[in-house]
CSV table of C-alpha atoms in Angstrom, one decimal:
chain,number,residue,atom,x,y,z
Z,52,MET,CA,88.6,99.6,102.6
Z,53,THR,CA,91.1,98.6,105.2
Z,54,TYR,CA,94.4,99.7,106.6
Z,55,CYS,CA,97.0,97.2,107.8
Z,56,VAL,CA,100.6,98.1,108.5
Z,57,GLY,CA,103.5,95.8,109.4
Z,58,LEU,CA,106.9,97.0,110.9
Z,59,LEU,CA,110.0,94.9,110.6
Z,60,LEU,CA,112.3,95.9,113.5
Z,61,LYS,CA,115.6,94.6,114.8
Z,62,ASP,CA,113.8,93.3,117.9
Z,63,GLY,CA,110.6,92.0,116.4
Z,64,LEU,CA,107.4,92.7,114.4
Z,65,VAL,CA,104.6,95.1,115.0
Z,66,MET,CA,101.5,94.4,113.0
Z,67,LEU,CA,98.3,96.4,113.2
Z,68,ALA,CA,95.0,96.1,111.3
Z,69,ASP,CA,91.6,97.7,111.5
Z,70,THR,CA,88.4,95.6,111.4
Z,71,ARG,CA,86.0,97.6,109.3
Z,72,THR,CA,84.6,96.2,106.1
Z,73,ASN,CA,82.1,97.8,103.9
Z,74,ALA,CA,80.1,97.3,100.7
Z,75,GLY,CA,79.1,100.8,100.0
Z,76,VAL,CA,78.6,103.2,102.9
Z,77,ASP,CA,75.4,101.6,104.3
Z,78,ASN,CA,76.7,98.0,104.7
Z,79,VAL,CA,79.4,98.3,107.2
Z,80,SER,CA,80.6,95.4,109.4
Z,81,THR,CA,83.3,94.5,111.8
Z,82,TYR,CA,85.5,91.5,110.8
Z,83,SER,CA,88.8,90.6,112.1
Z,84,LYS,CA,91.4,90.7,109.3
Z,85,THR,CA,94.1,89.2,111.5
Z,86,PHE,CA,94.8,85.4,111.6
Z,87,VAL,CA,97.5,83.6,113.6
Z,88,TRP,CA,99.0,80.1,113.1
Z,89,GLU,CA,101.1,79.3,116.1
Z,90,ASP,CA,102.9,76.3,117.6
Z,91,PRO,CA,104.8,77.9,120.5
Z,92,GLY,CA,108.5,77.3,120.3
Z,93,GLU,CA,108.2,76.1,116.7
Z,94,ARG,CA,106.3,78.6,114.5
Z,95,THR,CA,104.5,81.8,114.6
Z,96,ILE,CA,102.8,83.1,111.5
Z,97,VAL,CA,100.5,86.1,111.3
Z,98,LEU,CA,98.4,87.0,108.3
Z,99,MET,CA,96.5,90.3,107.8
Z,100,THR,CA,94.2,90.9,104.9
Z,101,ALA,CA,92.8,93.8,102.8
Z,102,GLY,CA,90.5,93.9,99.8
Z,103,ASN,CA,87.4,92.0,98.8
Z,104,LEU,CA,86.2,90.0,101.8
Z,105,ALA,CA,84.9,87.1,99.8
Z,106,ILE,CA,88.4,86.7,98.3
Z,107,THR,CA,90.3,87.1,101.5
Z,108,GLN,CA,88.1,84.7,103.4
Z,109,SER,CA,88.5,82.1,100.7
Z,110,VAL,CA,92.3,82.5,100.8
Z,111,VAL,CA,92.3,82.2,104.6
Z,112,ASN,CA,90.2,79.1,104.3
Z,113,LEU,CA,92.5,77.5,101.7
Z,114,VAL,CA,95.7,78.2,103.6
Z,115,SER,CA,94.1,76.8,106.8
Z,116,GLU,CA,92.6,73.6,105.3
Z,117,GLY,CA,95.5,73.1,102.9
Z,118,ILE,CA,96.0,73.0,99.2
Z,119,PRO,CA,98.0,70.3,97.2
Z,120,ASP,CA,101.7,70.8,96.9
Z,121,PRO,CA,102.3,71.3,93.2
Z,122,GLU,CA,105.6,69.3,93.4
Z,123,ASP,CA,103.9,66.4,95.4
Z,124,PRO,CA,100.2,66.6,94.4
Z,125,HIS,CA,99.4,63.3,96.2
Z,126,GLY,CA,101.3,64.1,99.3
Z,127,PRO,CA,100.0,65.9,102.4
Z,128,ARG,CA,98.4,69.3,101.8
Z,129,ALA,CA,100.4,72.4,102.5
Z,130,THR,CA,98.9,74.7,105.2
Z,131,LEU,CA,100.3,77.6,107.1
Z,132,ALA,CA,100.6,75.2,110.0
Z,133,ASN,CA,103.1,73.0,108.2
Z,134,VAL,CA,105.0,75.1,105.6
Z,135,PRO,CA,108.8,74.8,106.2
Z,136,SER,CA,109.6,78.6,106.0
Z,137,LEU,CA,108.1,82.0,105.9
Z,138,PHE,CA,109.1,82.2,102.2
Z,139,GLU,CA,107.1,79.0,101.5
Z,140,ALA,CA,104.3,80.5,103.6
Z,141,ALA,CA,104.2,83.5,101.3
Z,142,ARG,CA,104.2,81.2,98.3
Z,143,LEU,CA,101.3,79.2,99.7
Z,144,VAL,CA,99.2,82.4,100.3
Z,145,GLY,CA,100.1,83.3,96.7
Z,146,ARG,CA,99.0,79.9,95.4
Z,147,ALA,CA,95.7,80.2,97.3
Z,148,ILE,CA,95.1,83.6,95.8
Z,149,ARG,CA,95.6,82.2,92.3
Z,150,GLN,CA,93.3,79.3,93.1
Z,151,VAL,CA,90.5,81.8,94.2
Z,152,HIS,CA,91.3,83.8,91.1
Z,153,ASP,CA,90.8,80.8,88.8
Z,154,TYR,CA,87.6,80.0,90.5
Z,155,ASP,CA,86.0,83.5,90.9
Z,156,ALA,CA,87.7,86.1,88.8
Z,157,GLU,CA,85.7,85.6,85.6
Z,158,ALA,CA,82.3,85.7,87.3
Z,159,MET,CA,83.5,88.8,89.2
Z,160,ARG,CA,84.6,90.5,86.0
Z,161,ALA,CA,81.2,89.8,84.5
Z,162,GLN,CA,79.8,91.9,87.4
Z,163,ASP,CA,82.5,94.6,87.1
Z,164,THR,CA,83.9,93.7,90.5
Z,165,PRO,CA,87.7,94.0,90.5
Z,166,PHE,CA,89.7,91.1,91.9
Z,167,ALA,CA,91.3,93.2,94.7
Z,168,ALA,CA,93.1,91.6,97.6
Z,169,SER,CA,96.4,92.0,99.4
Z,170,PHE,CA,98.0,90.5,102.4
Z,171,LEU,CA,100.7,91.1,105.1
Z,172,LEU,CA,102.4,87.9,106.3
Z,173,GLY,CA,104.9,88.0,109.2
Z,174,GLY,CA,106.5,85.7,111.6
Z,175,GLN,CA,109.3,83.2,112.2
Z,176,LEU,CA,110.0,79.5,112.2
Z,177,LYS,CA,112.4,77.8,114.6
Z,178,GLY,CA,116.0,78.2,113.4
Z,179,ARG,CA,114.9,80.6,110.6
Z,180,THR,CA,114.9,84.3,110.0
Z,181,MET,CA,112.0,86.5,111.1
Z,182,ARG,CA,110.3,87.8,107.9
Z,183,LEU,CA,107.6,90.2,106.8
Z,184,PHE,CA,106.0,90.0,103.4
Z,185,GLN,CA,103.4,91.8,101.3
Z,186,ILE,CA,101.5,89.6,98.9
Z,187,TYR,CA,99.7,91.0,95.9
Z,188,ALA,CA,96.4,90.0,94.2
Z,189,ALA,CA,98.5,88.3,91.5
Z,190,GLY,CA,100.0,86.0,94.2
Z,191,ASN,CA,103.5,87.4,93.9
Z,192,PHE,CA,105.1,89.1,96.9
Z,193,ILE,CA,107.8,91.4,98.3
Z,194,SER,CA,109.7,91.3,101.6
Z,195,ALA,CA,110.4,94.1,104.1
Z,196,ALA,CA,114.1,94.8,104.6
Z,197,PRO,CA,116.2,97.1,106.8
Z,198,ASP,CA,116.1,99.8,104.1
Z,199,THR,CA,112.3,99.5,103.8
Z,200,PRO,CA,111.2,98.3,107.2
Z,201,PHE,CA,107.5,98.8,106.8
Z,202,LEU,CA,104.8,97.4,104.5
Z,203,GLN,CA,101.2,98.7,104.2
Z,204,ILE,CA,98.1,97.3,102.5
Z,205,GLY,CA,94.7,99.0,101.9
Z,206,GLU,CA,94.3,102.7,102.4
Z,207,HIS,CA,98.1,103.3,102.9
Z,208,LYS,CA,98.7,107.0,101.9
Z,209,TYR,CA,97.5,108.9,104.9
Z,210,GLY,CA,99.6,106.8,107.3
Z,211,LYS,CA,102.8,106.8,105.3
Z,212,PRO,CA,104.4,110.2,106.0
Z,213,ILE,CA,104.9,109.5,109.8
Z,214,LEU,CA,106.6,106.2,109.0
Z,215,ASP,CA,108.7,107.6,106.3
Z,216,ARG,CA,110.0,110.2,108.7
Z,217,ALA,CA,110.4,108.4,111.9
Z,218,LEU,CA,110.8,104.6,111.4
Z,219,ASP,CA,114.3,103.0,111.5
Z,220,TYR,CA,114.9,99.3,111.4
Z,221,GLY,CA,117.9,99.4,113.8
Z,222,GLU,CA,116.9,102.2,116.1
Z,223,THR,CA,113.2,102.0,116.6
Z,224,THR,CA,112.3,99.8,119.6
Z,225,LEU,CA,109.3,97.6,119.7
Z,226,GLU,CA,107.7,100.0,122.0
Z,227,ASP,CA,108.3,103.0,119.7
Z,228,GLY,CA,107.1,100.8,116.8
Z,229,VAL,CA,103.8,100.3,118.5
Z,230,LYS,CA,103.4,104.1,119.0
Z,231,LEU,CA,104.3,104.7,115.3
Z,232,ALA,CA,101.9,102.1,114.0
Z,233,LEU,CA,99.1,103.5,116.2
Z,234,LEU,CA,99.8,107.1,115.0
Z,235,SER,CA,99.9,105.9,111.4
Z,236,MET,CA,96.5,104.2,112.0
Z,237,ASP,CA,95.2,107.3,113.7
Z,238,SER,CA,96.0,109.5,110.7
Z,239,THR,CA,94.2,107.0,108.5
Z,240,VAL,CA,91.1,106.6,110.6
Z,241,ARG,CA,90.7,110.4,110.8
Z,242,SER,CA,90.8,110.8,107.0
Z,243,ASN,CA,89.0,107.7,105.7
Z,244,LEU,CA,85.6,106.6,107.1
Z,245,SER,CA,86.0,103.1,105.7
Z,246,VAL,CA,88.9,102.4,108.1
Z,247,GLY,CA,87.6,102.0,111.7
Z,248,PHE,CA,87.9,100.6,115.2
Z,249,PRO,CA,88.4,98.2,116.8
Z,250,LEU,CA,92.0,97.6,115.9
Z,251,ASP,CA,94.0,94.3,116.2
Z,252,LEU,CA,97.5,94.7,117.3
Z,253,VAL,CA,100.0,91.8,117.2
Z,254,LEU,CA,103.5,92.1,118.7
Z,255,TYR,CA,106.2,89.5,118.0
Z,256,ARG,CA,109.6,89.5,119.7
Z,257,LYS,CA,112.4,88.2,117.5
Z,258,ASP,CA,113.2,84.5,118.3
Z,259,GLY,CA,110.3,84.4,120.7
Z,260,LEU,CA,108.5,81.8,118.5
Z,261,LYS,CA,105.2,82.8,120.0
Z,262,ILE,CA,103.0,85.9,119.9
Z,263,PHE,CA,104.3,88.4,122.5
Z,264,ARG,CA,101.0,90.3,122.7
Z,265,GLN,CA,97.8,90.3,120.7
Z,266,VAL,CA,95.4,93.1,121.7
Z,267,ARG,CA,92.1,94.3,120.5
Z,268,ILE,CA,92.0,98.1,120.8
Z,269,GLU,CA,88.5,99.6,121.0
Z,270,ASP,CA,87.8,103.3,120.1
Z,271,ASP,CA,87.4,104.2,123.8
Z,272,ASN,CA,90.8,102.8,124.6
Z,273,ALA,CA,92.4,105.2,127.0
Z,274,TYR,CA,96.0,104.8,125.8
Z,275,PHE,CA,95.0,105.3,122.1
Z,276,GLN,CA,93.0,108.4,122.9
Z,277,LYS,CA,95.8,109.8,125.0
Z,278,ILE,CA,98.6,109.4,122.4
Z,279,SER,CA,96.2,110.7,119.6
Z,280,ARG,CA,95.5,113.8,121.6
Z,281,GLN,CA,99.1,114.3,122.8
Z,282,TRP,CA,100.3,113.8,119.2
Z,283,SER,CA,98.0,116.5,117.8
Z,284,GLU,CA,99.2,118.9,120.5
Z,285,ALA,CA,102.9,118.0,119.8
Z,286,LEU,CA,102.4,118.6,116.1
Z,287,ARG,CA,100.8,122.0,116.7
Z,288,ASP,CA,103.6,123.0,119.1
Z,289,ALA,CA,106.2,121.7,116.7
Z,290,TYR,CA,105.1,123.8,113.7
Z,291,HIS,CA,104.6,126.9,115.8
Z,292,VAL,CA,108.3,126.9,116.7
Z,293,LEU,CA,109.6,126.4,113.2
Z,294,PRO,CA,111.3,129.6,111.9
Z,295,PRO,CA,108.9,132.0,110.2
Z,296,PRO,CA,109.0,132.0,106.4
Z,297,GLU,CA,111.1,134.7,104.8
Z,298,TRP,CA,108.2,135.6,102.6
Z,299,THR,CA,105.7,136.9,105.1
O,263,MET,CA,100.4,113.8,89.0
O,264,THR,CA,100.3,117.1,90.9
O,265,TYR,CA,99.7,118.4,94.4
O,266,CYS,CA,98.1,121.7,95.0
O,267,VAL,CA,96.7,123.0,98.3
O,268,GLY,CA,94.8,126.1,99.1
O,269,LEU,CA,94.2,127.4,102.6
O,270,LEU,CA,91.4,129.8,103.4
O,271,LEU,CA,92.4,131.7,106.6
O,272,LYS,CA,90.9,134.6,108.4
O,273,ASP,CA,93.7,136.8,107.2
O,274,GLY,CA,94.1,135.6,103.7
O,275,LEU,CA,94.8,132.8,101.3
O,276,VAL,CA,97.8,130.5,101.0
O,277,MET,CA,98.1,128.6,97.7
O,278,LEU,CA,100.9,126.2,96.9
O,279,ALA,CA,101.5,124.1,93.8
O,280,ASP,CA,104.2,121.8,92.5
O,281,THR,CA,105.3,122.1,88.9
O,282,ARG,CA,106.0,118.5,87.8
O,283,THR,CA,104.1,116.9,85.0
O,284,ASN,CA,104.7,113.5,83.6
O,285,ALA,CA,103.4,111.2,81.0
O,286,GLY,CA,104.8,107.9,82.3
O,287,VAL,CA,108.0,108.0,84.3
O,288,ASP,CA,110.3,108.8,81.4
O,289,ASN,CA,108.6,112.0,80.2
O,290,VAL,CA,108.8,114.4,83.1
O,291,SER,CA,108.6,118.1,82.6
O,292,THR,CA,108.3,121.3,84.6
O,293,TYR,CA,105.2,123.4,83.9
O,294,SER,CA,103.8,126.1,86.1
O,295,LYS,CA,100.3,125.2,87.2
O,296,THR,CA,99.7,128.6,88.8
O,297,PHE,CA,98.0,131.4,86.9
O,298,VAL,CA,97.2,134.9,88.1
O,299,TRP,CA,94.7,137.5,86.9
O,300,GLU,CA,95.3,140.7,88.7
O,301,ASP,CA,94.2,144.4,88.5
O,302,PRO,CA,95.7,145.8,91.7
O,303,GLY,CA,93.0,147.4,93.9
O,304,GLU,CA,90.3,145.8,91.8
O,305,ARG,CA,90.7,142.1,91.5
O,306,THR,CA,93.1,139.2,92.3
O,307,ILE,CA,92.3,135.8,90.9
O,308,VAL,CA,94.6,132.8,91.3
O,309,LEU,CA,94.0,129.5,89.5
O,310,MET,CA,96.0,126.3,90.1
O,311,THR,CA,95.5,123.2,88.0
O,312,ALA,CA,95.9,119.4,88.3
O,313,GLY,CA,95.3,116.5,85.9
O,314,ASN,CA,95.7,116.1,82.2
O,315,LEU,CA,97.9,118.9,81.0
O,316,ALA,CA,96.2,119.2,77.6
O,317,ILE,CA,92.9,119.7,79.3
O,318,THR,CA,94.1,122.2,81.9
O,319,GLN,CA,96.1,124.3,79.3
O,320,SER,CA,93.0,124.4,77.1
O,321,VAL,CA,90.9,125.6,80.1
O,322,VAL,CA,93.4,128.3,81.0
O,323,ASN,CA,93.5,129.4,77.4
O,324,LEU,CA,89.7,129.7,77.3
O,325,VAL,CA,89.3,131.6,80.5
O,326,SER,CA,92.0,134.0,79.4
O,327,GLU,CA,90.8,134.6,75.9
O,328,GLY,CA,87.2,134.5,76.9
O,329,ILE,CA,84.1,132.4,76.1
O,330,PRO,CA,80.7,133.6,75.2
O,331,ASP,CA,78.3,134.4,78.1
O,332,PRO,CA,75.4,131.9,77.7
O,333,GLU,CA,73.0,134.6,78.8
O,334,ASP,CA,74.3,137.2,76.3
O,335,PRO,CA,76.0,135.2,73.6
O,336,HIS,CA,76.6,138.2,71.4
O,337,GLY,CA,77.9,140.4,74.2
O,338,PRO,CA,81.6,140.7,75.3
O,339,ARG,CA,83.3,137.4,76.1
O,340,ALA,CA,83.7,136.4,79.8
O,341,THR,CA,87.2,136.1,81.0
O,342,LEU,CA,88.8,135.8,84.5
O,343,ALA,CA,89.8,139.5,83.9
O,344,ASN,CA,86.2,140.7,83.7
O,345,VAL,CA,83.9,138.3,85.7
O,346,PRO,CA,82.0,140.2,88.4
O,347,SER,CA,82.6,137.8,91.3
O,348,LEU,CA,84.7,134.8,92.4
O,349,PHE,CA,81.5,132.7,92.2
O,350,GLU,CA,81.2,133.7,88.5
O,351,ALA,CA,84.9,133.0,88.1
O,352,ALA,CA,84.4,129.4,89.3
O,353,ARG,CA,81.4,129.1,87.0
O,354,LEU,CA,83.5,130.4,84.1
O,355,VAL,CA,86.2,127.8,84.7
O,356,GLY,CA,83.5,125.2,84.9
O,357,ARG,CA,82.0,126.3,81.6
O,358,ALA,CA,85.5,126.2,80.0
O,359,ILE,CA,86.0,122.6,81.3
O,360,ARG,CA,82.7,121.6,79.8
O,361,GLN,CA,83.7,123.2,76.5
O,362,VAL,CA,87.0,121.2,76.5
O,363,HIS,CA,85.0,118.1,77.4
O,364,ASP,CA,82.6,118.6,74.5
O,365,TYR,CA,85.6,119.0,72.2
O,366,ASP,CA,88.0,116.4,73.4
O,367,ALA,CA,86.4,113.8,75.7
O,368,GLU,CA,85.1,111.4,73.0
O,369,ALA,CA,88.5,111.2,71.2
O,370,MET,CA,90.2,110.7,74.6
O,371,ARG,CA,87.8,108.0,75.5
O,372,ALA,CA,88.6,106.2,72.3
O,373,GLN,CA,92.2,106.1,73.4
O,374,ASP,CA,91.3,105.1,77.0
O,375,THR,CA,92.5,108.4,78.4
O,376,PRO,CA,90.4,109.5,81.3
O,377,PHE,CA,89.1,113.1,81.3
O,378,ALA,CA,90.9,114.1,84.5
O,379,ALA,CA,91.3,117.7,85.6
O,380,SER,CA,90.7,119.7,88.7
O,381,PHE,CA,91.3,123.3,89.8
O,382,LEU,CA,91.8,125.5,92.8
O,383,LEU,CA,90.5,129.0,92.3
O,384,GLY,CA,91.1,131.7,95.0
O,385,GLY,CA,91.0,135.4,95.3
O,386,GLN,CA,88.9,138.5,95.8
O,387,LEU,CA,87.2,141.3,93.9
O,388,LYS,CA,86.8,144.8,95.3
O,389,GLY,CA,83.9,145.0,97.7
O,390,ARG,CA,83.4,141.3,97.7
O,391,THR,CA,84.2,138.3,99.9
O,392,MET,CA,87.5,136.5,99.6
O,393,ARG,CA,86.8,133.0,98.3
O,394,LEU,CA,88.5,129.7,97.6
O,395,PHE,CA,86.9,127.1,95.3
O,396,GLN,CA,87.7,123.6,94.1
O,397,ILE,CA,86.4,122.9,90.6
O,398,TYR,CA,85.9,119.3,89.4
O,399,ALA,CA,86.3,117.8,85.9
O,400,ALA,CA,82.5,118.0,85.5
O,401,GLY,CA,82.7,121.7,85.9
O,402,ASN,CA,80.9,121.8,89.2
O,403,PHE,CA,82.6,123.2,92.3
O,404,ILE,CA,82.7,123.5,96.1
O,405,SER,CA,83.9,126.3,98.3
O,406,ALA,CA,86.2,126.3,101.3
O,407,ALA,CA,84.6,127.5,104.6
O,408,PRO,CA,85.7,128.0,108.2
O,409,ASP,CA,84.8,124.4,109.1
O,410,THR,CA,86.7,123.1,106.1
O,411,PRO,CA,89.4,125.7,105.5
O,412,PHE,CA,91.6,123.8,103.1
O,413,LEU,CA,91.1,122.3,99.6
O,414,GLN,CA,93.5,120.0,97.8
O,415,ILE,CA,93.7,118.7,94.3
O,416,GLY,CA,95.9,116.0,92.8
O,417,GLU,CA,97.8,113.6,95.1
O,418,HIS,CA,96.1,114.8,98.2
O,419,LYS,CA,96.3,112.0,100.8
O,420,TYR,CA,99.9,112.1,102.0
O,421,GLY,CA,99.6,115.8,102.9
O,422,LYS,CA,96.2,115.7,104.5
O,423,PRO,CA,96.9,114.5,108.1
O,424,ILE,CA,99.0,117.5,109.1
O,425,LEU,CA,96.3,119.9,107.8
O,426,ASP,CA,93.5,117.9,109.5
O,427,ARG,CA,95.4,118.1,112.8
O,428,ALA,CA,96.8,121.6,112.8
O,429,LEU,CA,94.9,124.0,110.6
O,430,ASP,CA,92.2,126.3,112.0
O,431,TYR,CA,90.5,129.0,110.0
O,432,GLY,CA,90.4,131.5,112.8
O,433,GLU,CA,93.6,130.7,114.6
O,434,THR,CA,96.2,129.9,112.0
O,435,THR,CA,98.1,133.0,110.9
O,436,LEU,CA,99.1,133.5,107.3
O,437,GLU,CA,102.7,132.8,108.4
O,438,ASP,CA,101.7,129.5,110.1
O,439,GLY,CA,99.6,128.7,107.0
O,440,VAL,CA,102.7,128.9,104.8
O,441,LYS,CA,104.5,126.5,107.2
O,442,LEU,CA,101.7,124.0,107.1
O,443,ALA,CA,101.2,124.2,103.3
O,444,LEU,CA,105.0,123.6,102.9
O,445,LEU,CA,105.0,120.7,105.4
O,446,SER,CA,102.0,119.2,103.6
O,447,MET,CA,103.8,119.5,100.3
O,448,ASP,CA,107.0,118.0,101.9
O,449,SER,CA,105.1,114.9,103.0
O,450,THR,CA,103.8,114.5,99.5
O,451,VAL,CA,107.0,115.1,97.6
O,452,ARG,CA,108.7,112.5,99.8
O,453,SER,CA,106.1,109.9,99.0
O,454,ASN,CA,105.2,110.4,95.4
O,455,LEU,CA,107.9,110.8,92.7
O,456,SER,CA,105.4,112.5,90.3
O,457,VAL,CA,105.1,115.5,92.6
O,458,GLY,CA,108.2,117.7,92.5
O,459,PHE,CA,110.1,120.9,92.7
O,460,PRO,CA,110.1,123.8,92.1
O,461,LEU,CA,107.0,124.9,94.0
O,462,ASP,CA,104.9,128.0,93.3
O,463,LEU,CA,103.7,129.7,96.5
O,464,VAL,CA,101.1,132.5,96.3
O,465,LEU,CA,100.1,134.5,99.4
O,466,TYR,CA,97.1,136.9,99.4
O,467,ARG,CA,96.2,139.1,102.3
O,468,LYS,CA,92.4,139.6,102.8
O,469,ASP,CA,91.2,142.9,101.3
O,470,GLY,CA,94.7,143.5,99.8
O,471,LEU,CA,93.3,143.2,96.2
O,472,LYS,CA,96.8,142.3,95.0
O,473,ILE,CA,99.1,139.3,95.4
O,474,PHE,CA,101.0,139.8,98.7
O,475,ARG,CA,103.8,137.4,97.6
O,476,GLN,CA,104.4,135.1,94.7
O,477,VAL,CA,107.5,132.9,95.2
O,478,ARG,CA,109.1,130.1,93.3
O,479,ILE,CA,110.8,127.7,95.7
O,480,GLU,CA,113.6,125.5,94.3
O,481,ASP,CA,114.6,122.2,95.9
O,482,ASP,CA,117.7,123.8,97.3
O,483,ASN,CA,115.8,126.6,99.0
O,484,ALA,CA,117.4,127.0,102.4
O,485,TYR,CA,114.2,127.8,104.3
O,486,PHE,CA,112.3,124.8,102.9
O,487,GLN,CA,115.2,122.4,103.7
O,488,LYS,CA,115.5,123.8,107.2
O,489,ILE,CA,111.8,123.4,108.1
O,490,SER,CA,111.7,119.9,106.5
O,491,ARG,CA,114.7,118.8,108.6
O,492,GLN,CA,113.4,120.5,111.8
O,493,TRP,CA,110.0,119.0,111.3
O,494,SER,CA,111.4,115.5,111.0
O,495,GLU,CA,113.4,116.0,114.1
O,496,ALA,CA,110.4,117.4,116.0
O,497,LEU,CA,108.2,114.4,115.0
O,498,ARG,CA,110.9,112.0,116.2
O,499,ASP,CA,111.2,113.9,119.5
O,500,ALA,CA,107.4,114.1,119.8
O,501,TYR,CA,106.7,110.4,119.5
O,502,HIS,CA,109.6,109.5,121.8
O,503,VAL,CA,108.0,111.4,124.7
O,504,LEU,CA,104.6,109.8,124.2
O,505,PRO,CA,103.8,107.5,127.1
O,506,PRO,CA,104.9,103.8,126.5
O,507,PRO,CA,102.1,101.5,125.4
O,508,GLU,CA,100.7,99.4,128.2
O,509,TRP,CA,101.2,96.2,126.1
O,510,THR,CA,105.0,96.2,125.8
C-alpha cells in the first residue's frame, strides 16, 4: 500500500508520498513513488504513484520514453517533457496506463492479481494554469478545484478527516499546507504498517515554474517528530476542554 | 455500511452505533443496530451489529430466541438472557453466525453477495469481569484489553486516528470516552455517506449491572453540533500554532 496526498492551494501545490512498497508483509522495500519532469521557467510536472509497482513503473517508463500520439502516430512521441498542457499530461498518463493494461491485465487476471494503480499529477506550464489531477487505473482522471482542494491515492481514509476539517484553498498557506499534509500522513503511518518512511515532499509555488523544494523526510526527522508529538498533545488538550456530555 | 465503536475503560464501557443501512445509494433506511439484554443487578449485555442486515437480524433473532447448547442439545436453549458469562455470550453469537452461514451463505454466494457481518458485544454479569468483544463473520472473536482499549466494526478507518492518539484505558474517564466516541463518529459521518444519524449511545458503569444511559442522538442534537464545531475550531487553532516547517 501507499499513501500520497496532493493539495491545491491558492499559492501553490503541496505533494507528499511515502516510499514503502510491499508484496505481503515479508517483502517490504523502499521505492520512491515521486517523479519530476522539469524545465525551469518552462514546465514543472510532478507524478506520484500508488498501486501495483510493476504497473506504475511501466507507466513512468512509458511517459518518460514517450508513446505515439494517436492523432499523429508517425510524429514525435509524446512524453511528460513535451506535452503542451497539464490536461494533456494527465491524458498521456492515462494512455500509458491503458497501454500497460492492454499488455499485462489478462496475464495478471489469470493469476488473480488485480490491475490496481492510481496517480497524482500536479504542476504548471508557462502561461498556463497550475493543476492537480488524480488518474485512475482506467486511465480517466479528475481535477482538484477550490471546493475540493485535495486529492489522495492509496490508503486514504485515515488521513482524510484532518484535511476535511482544516484545509481551505484560499486560506491555507503553503506553510500550513505542509503541516496538514504531514499530519495527514502521520495519522496514516500510525494506523497502517504498509505506509512508511522515508517520505518525499514536493512544494511548488504558483507561477514559479520550478520545484520550490523537494525534501526526503526520514523517520528521525526532528521537525516531523516534533509536530507529531505536539499534535497529539494538542488533540488531547482540545478534547479535554470540550463541554461535558449532558448524559454523564 | 455502518460504524460502531466500543471503548473499554477502567470505569466502564462506551458503545456508539449509527443507524443507517443501505442497499445501494437509493435504498437507505434507519435501523437500530443496538440491542440490549438486561436483568438489572444480574446481567447487562449490549450487542451492536454491522454488515448485511439480513444476516445480522437473523443472528439477533437466534441469540434472543435461543439455540441448542451443543454440549446439551436437549437441554434449555442458550440465549443472551441466560448465558453464564460474557465469553459464553460471544461464543453464542459466534454459533448463531455459523448457523446463519450454514443456512444462507451458499445461496448468497450464488448471487455474488458476500457473507459480511461483524458485531461488538459488551457488558458484565454479576460477579464477573466487564468485557468487550468483537465477533467476526466466521464466528470467532477477539477481546478489548488495556493495551487495545477500543474495537471498531464497519467503516472504521476515518474514526481511528483520534482514538489512537487520545484514548487510554486507565486515564480516559467515561465522560471523555463519550466525547472521543462522538468525535470518532463525527469524522466518519463527514467522510462516508453510508454512515448516518441518528446515533445510539450506550454507557455502562463498571459493576453497575444495568445500563447507565442509553440515548438516541439526532442530527440536530445541540451537544453533538457544539462539540463537532468546537473540535473543528480547536484543530484549526492547533495546527496554526505548530512550528513552521523548515522547508518553506
